[in-house]
Amino acid sequence: MNKQPFQLAYLTAYEYIRDKILSGELPRGTKLVEERLAEEIGISRTPVRESIRKLEQEGLIKQKRVVNPSSVDLQNIFQVRILLEGFSARCAATYMSEETLGRLHDCITIARSGTIEETMKANKEFHDIIVQSSNNPQMIDIIDRMSSIIYLFRKTVVYHKRPFLIDEHQEIYDAISAHDGDRAERLMQEHLQADLDFCLHLLKA
């Protein structure tokens, strides 16, 4: 088998299915049928099967269905985020350069005045910049592998307009800018706990 065409087909299938899940076109709980997806994309079933496997590893698919996270699933995912991103914020307060601080502040400015899509992008970049500033490849890799499921929850809090979201980003930025690692870590942990509480409230509604 020629690896390059397969890799291209696999990547096409992966992005096609992932984007349909993240956009809501494939609602939570939807059963994925390999034959139908292969026909829609215009490729064979094998790359579709492999892309589904990768999306299962990322947490977007479970037992061939679009994930419909339970409260326990939410809590488990956020426990990892609270630990890793809290520590990343502490590291950022020590290591983040002035140039990167400027990019972090730009994310807040865009999120305050932008469209929902622009706010989503700025929100993602804000957290990504802080995680990258941990300078810990293992931590960065763990968060990266969770990125799709994290995006799903970020979308929930942005689209449902969780109160004080951007104000909390400003407070985290201020702590990092002041090189206050203890405060940066605590504020990030509180920020993510508020996200979790908000998502759990929506789940019960």
GROMACS .gro file of C-alpha atoms in nm:
model
  205
    1MET     CA    1   0.000   0.000   0.000
    2ASN     CA    2   0.127   0.346  -0.089
    3LYS     CA    3   0.156   0.527   0.244
    4GLN     CA    4   0.116   0.880   0.115
    5PRO     CA    5  -0.234   0.843  -0.040
    6PHE     CA    6  -0.348   0.646   0.267
    7GLN     CA    7  -0.213   0.914   0.502
    8LEU     CA    8  -0.392   1.183   0.301
    9ALA     CA    9  -0.720   0.988   0.307
   10TYR     CA   10  -0.681   0.924   0.681
   11LEU     CA   11  -0.616   1.293   0.753
   12THR     CA   12  -0.912   1.396   0.535
   13ALA     CA   13  -1.142   1.154   0.720
   14TYR     CA   14  -1.012   1.257   1.061
   15GLU     CA   15  -1.066   1.630   0.997
   16TYR     CA   16  -1.406   1.569   0.831
   17ILE     CA   17  -1.545   1.367   1.124
   18ARG     CA   18  -1.382   1.582   1.394
   19ASP     CA   19  -1.515   1.907   1.245
   20LYS     CA   20  -1.868   1.764   1.213
   21ILE     CA   21  -1.860   1.665   1.581
   22LEU     CA   22  -1.720   2.000   1.698
   23SER     CA   23  -1.969   2.197   1.486
   24GLY     CA   24  -2.261   1.994   1.618
   25GLU     CA   25  -2.352   1.849   1.276
   26LEU     CA   26  -2.293   1.508   1.434
   27PRO     CA   27  -2.481   1.548   1.764
   28ARG     CA   28  -2.378   1.376   2.084
   29GLY     CA   29  -2.479   1.012   2.092
   30THR     CA   30  -2.482   0.975   1.711
   31LYS     CA   31  -2.371   0.631   1.592
   32LEU     CA   32  -2.096   0.648   1.331
   33VAL     CA   33  -2.134   0.417   1.032
   34GLU     CA   34  -1.801   0.360   0.854
   35GLU     CA   35  -1.959   0.274   0.516
   36ARG     CA   36  -2.172   0.588   0.511
   37LEU     CA   37  -1.884   0.815   0.614
   38ALA     CA   38  -1.652   0.657   0.356
   39GLU     CA   39  -1.912   0.720   0.086
   40GLU     CA   40  -1.966   1.082   0.198
   41ILE     CA   41  -1.593   1.156   0.195
   42GLY     CA   42  -1.522   0.950  -0.118
   43ILE     CA   43  -1.258   0.718   0.028
   44SER     CA   44  -1.232   0.357   0.143
   45ARG     CA   45  -1.340   0.235   0.487
   46THR     CA   46  -0.989   0.168   0.620
   47PRO     CA   47  -0.879   0.534   0.668
   48VAL     CA   48  -1.224   0.610   0.813
   49ARG     CA   49  -1.178   0.328   1.065
   50GLU     CA   50  -0.833   0.460   1.161
   51SER     CA   51  -0.959   0.816   1.201
   52ILE     CA   52  -1.242   0.695   1.427
   53ARG     CA   53  -0.981   0.511   1.637
   54LYS     CA   54  -0.780   0.832   1.677
   55LEU     CA   55  -1.091   1.030   1.771
   56GLU     CA   56  -1.168   0.763   2.031
   57GLN     CA   57  -0.821   0.821   2.178
   58GLU     CA   58  -0.893   1.196   2.187
   59GLY     CA   59  -1.221   1.136   2.370
   60LEU     CA   60  -1.463   1.257   2.101
   61ILE     CA   61  -1.594   0.909   2.017
   62LYS     CA   62  -1.682   0.621   2.248
   63GLN     CA   63  -1.789   0.278   2.121
   64LYS     CA   64  -1.846   0.415   1.768
   65ARG     CA   65  -2.076   0.693   1.896
   66VAL     CA   66  -2.015   1.066   1.935
   67VAL     CA   67  -1.929   1.112   2.300
   68ASN     CA   68  -2.205   1.225   2.533
   69PRO     CA   69  -2.003   1.297   2.847
   70SER     CA   70  -2.149   1.204   3.184
   71SER     CA   71  -2.089   1.415   3.494
   72VAL     CA   72  -1.817   1.166   3.596
   73ASP     CA   73  -1.648   1.197   3.254
   74LEU     CA   74  -1.653   1.576   3.290
   75GLN     CA   75  -1.505   1.566   3.638
   76ASN     CA   76  -1.228   1.325   3.535
   77ILE     CA   77  -1.126   1.538   3.237
   78PHE     CA   78  -1.131   1.861   3.435
   79GLN     CA   79  -0.927   1.707   3.719
   80VAL     CA   80  -0.644   1.653   3.471
   81ARG     CA   81  -0.682   2.003   3.329
   82ILE     CA   82  -0.691   2.168   3.672
   83LEU     CA   83  -0.368   1.994   3.773
   84LEU     CA   84  -0.176   2.046   3.448
   85GLU     CA   85  -0.298   2.390   3.348
   86GLY     CA   86  -0.270   2.518   3.703
   87PHE     CA   87   0.094   2.412   3.712
   88SER     CA   88   0.145   2.557   3.362
   89ALA     CA   89   0.019   2.896   3.486
   90ARG     CA   90   0.268   2.878   3.773
   91CYS     CA   91   0.549   2.805   3.525
   92ALA     CA   92   0.431   3.082   3.292
   93ALA     CA   93   0.469   3.335   3.573
   94THR     CA   94   0.840   3.244   3.581
   95TYR     CA   95   0.925   3.173   3.217
   96MET     CA   96   0.689   3.372   2.995
   97SER     CA   97   0.865   3.636   2.783
   98GLU     CA   98   0.738   3.992   2.734
   99GLU     CA   99   0.657   3.913   2.372
  100THR     CA  100   0.446   3.611   2.471
  101LEU     CA  101   0.277   3.816   2.744
  102GLY     CA  102   0.174   4.058   2.471
  103ARG     CA  103   0.015   3.773   2.273
  104LEU     CA  104  -0.163   3.654   2.587
  105HIS     CA  105  -0.307   4.003   2.643
  106ASP     CA  106  -0.418   4.021   2.278
  107CYS     CA  107  -0.628   3.707   2.338
  108ILE     CA  108  -0.818   3.889   2.614
  109THR     CA  109  -0.872   4.199   2.399
  110ILE     CA  110  -1.007   3.993   2.107
  111ALA     CA  111  -1.233   3.786   2.334
  112ARG     CA  112  -1.393   4.099   2.484
  113SER     CA  113  -1.501   4.248   2.153
  114GLY     CA  114  -1.495   3.966   1.897
  115THR     CA  115  -1.760   3.739   1.749
  116ILE     CA  116  -1.833   3.404   1.915
  117GLU     CA  117  -1.596   3.234   1.669
  118GLU     CA  118  -1.321   3.490   1.738
  119THR     CA  119  -1.376   3.451   2.113
  120MET     CA  120  -1.352   3.073   2.081
  121LYS     CA  121  -1.023   3.102   1.895
  122ALA     CA  122  -0.885   3.359   2.142
  123ASN     CA  123  -0.993   3.144   2.438
  124LYS     CA  124  -0.815   2.841   2.293
  125GLU     CA  125  -0.500   3.041   2.220
  126PHE     CA  126  -0.498   3.189   2.572
  127HIS     CA  127  -0.487   2.842   2.729
  128ASP     CA  128  -0.250   2.702   2.464
  129ILE     CA  129   0.005   2.980   2.523
  130ILE     CA  130   0.004   2.911   2.897
  131VAL     CA  131   0.040   2.534   2.852
  132GLN     CA  132   0.329   2.586   2.607
  133SER     CA  133   0.496   2.808   2.867
  134SER     CA  134   0.526   2.511   3.103
  135ASN     CA  135   0.830   2.405   2.894
  136ASN     CA  136   0.731   2.046   2.977
  137PRO     CA  137   0.690   1.834   2.660
  138GLN     CA  138   0.507   1.556   2.847
  139MET     CA  139   0.245   1.792   2.989
  140ILE     CA  140   0.204   1.966   2.656
  141ASP     CA  141   0.153   1.628   2.486
  142ILE     CA  142  -0.113   1.516   2.736
  143ILE     CA  143  -0.313   1.837   2.690
  144ASP     CA  144  -0.266   1.817   2.313
  145ARG     CA  145  -0.415   1.466   2.306
  146MET     CA  146  -0.714   1.600   2.498
  147SER     CA  147  -0.748   1.908   2.277
  148SER     CA  148  -1.059   1.801   2.086
  149ILE     CA  149  -1.266   1.710   2.391
  150ILE     CA  150  -1.140   2.024   2.569
  151TYR     CA  151  -1.253   2.229   2.268
  152LEU     CA  152  -1.601   2.079   2.301
  153PHE     CA  153  -1.626   2.202   2.661
  154ARG     CA  154  -1.477   2.543   2.579
  155LYS     CA  155  -1.740   2.582   2.310
  156THR     CA  156  -2.009   2.505   2.569
  157VAL     CA  157  -1.894   2.776   2.811
  158VAL     CA  158  -1.843   3.037   2.537
  159TYR     CA  159  -2.169   2.972   2.349
  160HIS     CA  160  -2.369   2.972   2.674
  161LYS     CA  161  -2.184   3.286   2.786
  162ARG     CA  162  -2.048   3.178   3.122
  163PRO     CA  163  -2.028   3.488   3.342
  164PHE     CA  164  -1.687   3.641   3.424
  165LEU     CA  165  -1.499   3.412   3.181
  166ILE     CA  166  -1.287   3.687   3.025
  167ASP     CA  167  -1.249   3.875   3.356
  168GLU     CA  168  -1.091   3.557   3.498
  169HIS     CA  169  -0.852   3.545   3.203
  170GLN     CA  170  -0.754   3.904   3.284
  171GLU     CA  171  -0.683   3.812   3.647
  172ILE     CA  172  -0.470   3.514   3.538
  173TYR     CA  173  -0.281   3.738   3.296
  174ASP     CA  174  -0.222   3.996   3.570
  175ALA     CA  175  -0.078   3.729   3.803
  176ILE     CA  176   0.150   3.592   3.530
  177SER     CA  177   0.259   3.942   3.435
  178ALA     CA  178   0.343   4.014   3.801
  179HIS     CA  179   0.544   3.688   3.817
  180ASP     CA  180   0.319   3.564   4.098
  181GLY     CA  181   0.325   3.187   4.042
  182ASP     CA  182   0.117   3.097   4.349
  183ARG     CA  183  -0.164   3.332   4.248
  184ALA     CA  184  -0.149   3.236   3.879
  185GLU     CA  185  -0.184   2.867   3.966
  186ARG     CA  186  -0.471   2.927   4.210
  187LEU     CA  187  -0.660   3.152   3.967
  188MET     CA  188  -0.626   2.903   3.681
  189GLN     CA  189  -0.753   2.622   3.905
  190GLU     CA  190  -1.050   2.834   4.015
  191HIS     CA  191  -1.118   2.934   3.653
  192LEU     CA  192  -1.131   2.573   3.534
  193GLN     CA  193  -1.339   2.467   3.836
  194ALA     CA  194  -1.589   2.738   3.740
  195ASP     CA  195  -1.595   2.598   3.384
  196LEU     CA  196  -1.662   2.250   3.525
  197ASP     CA  197  -1.939   2.372   3.756
  198PHE     CA  198  -2.100   2.558   3.465
  199CYS     CA  199  -2.088   2.250   3.237
  200LEU     CA  200  -2.229   2.028   3.514
  201HIS     CA  201  -2.515   2.276   3.566
  202LEU     CA  202  -2.598   2.267   3.194
  203LEU     CA  203  -2.585   1.887   3.199
  204LYS     CA  204  -2.849   1.879   3.475
  205ALA     CA  205  -3.069   2.144   3.312
   0.00000   0.00000   0.00000
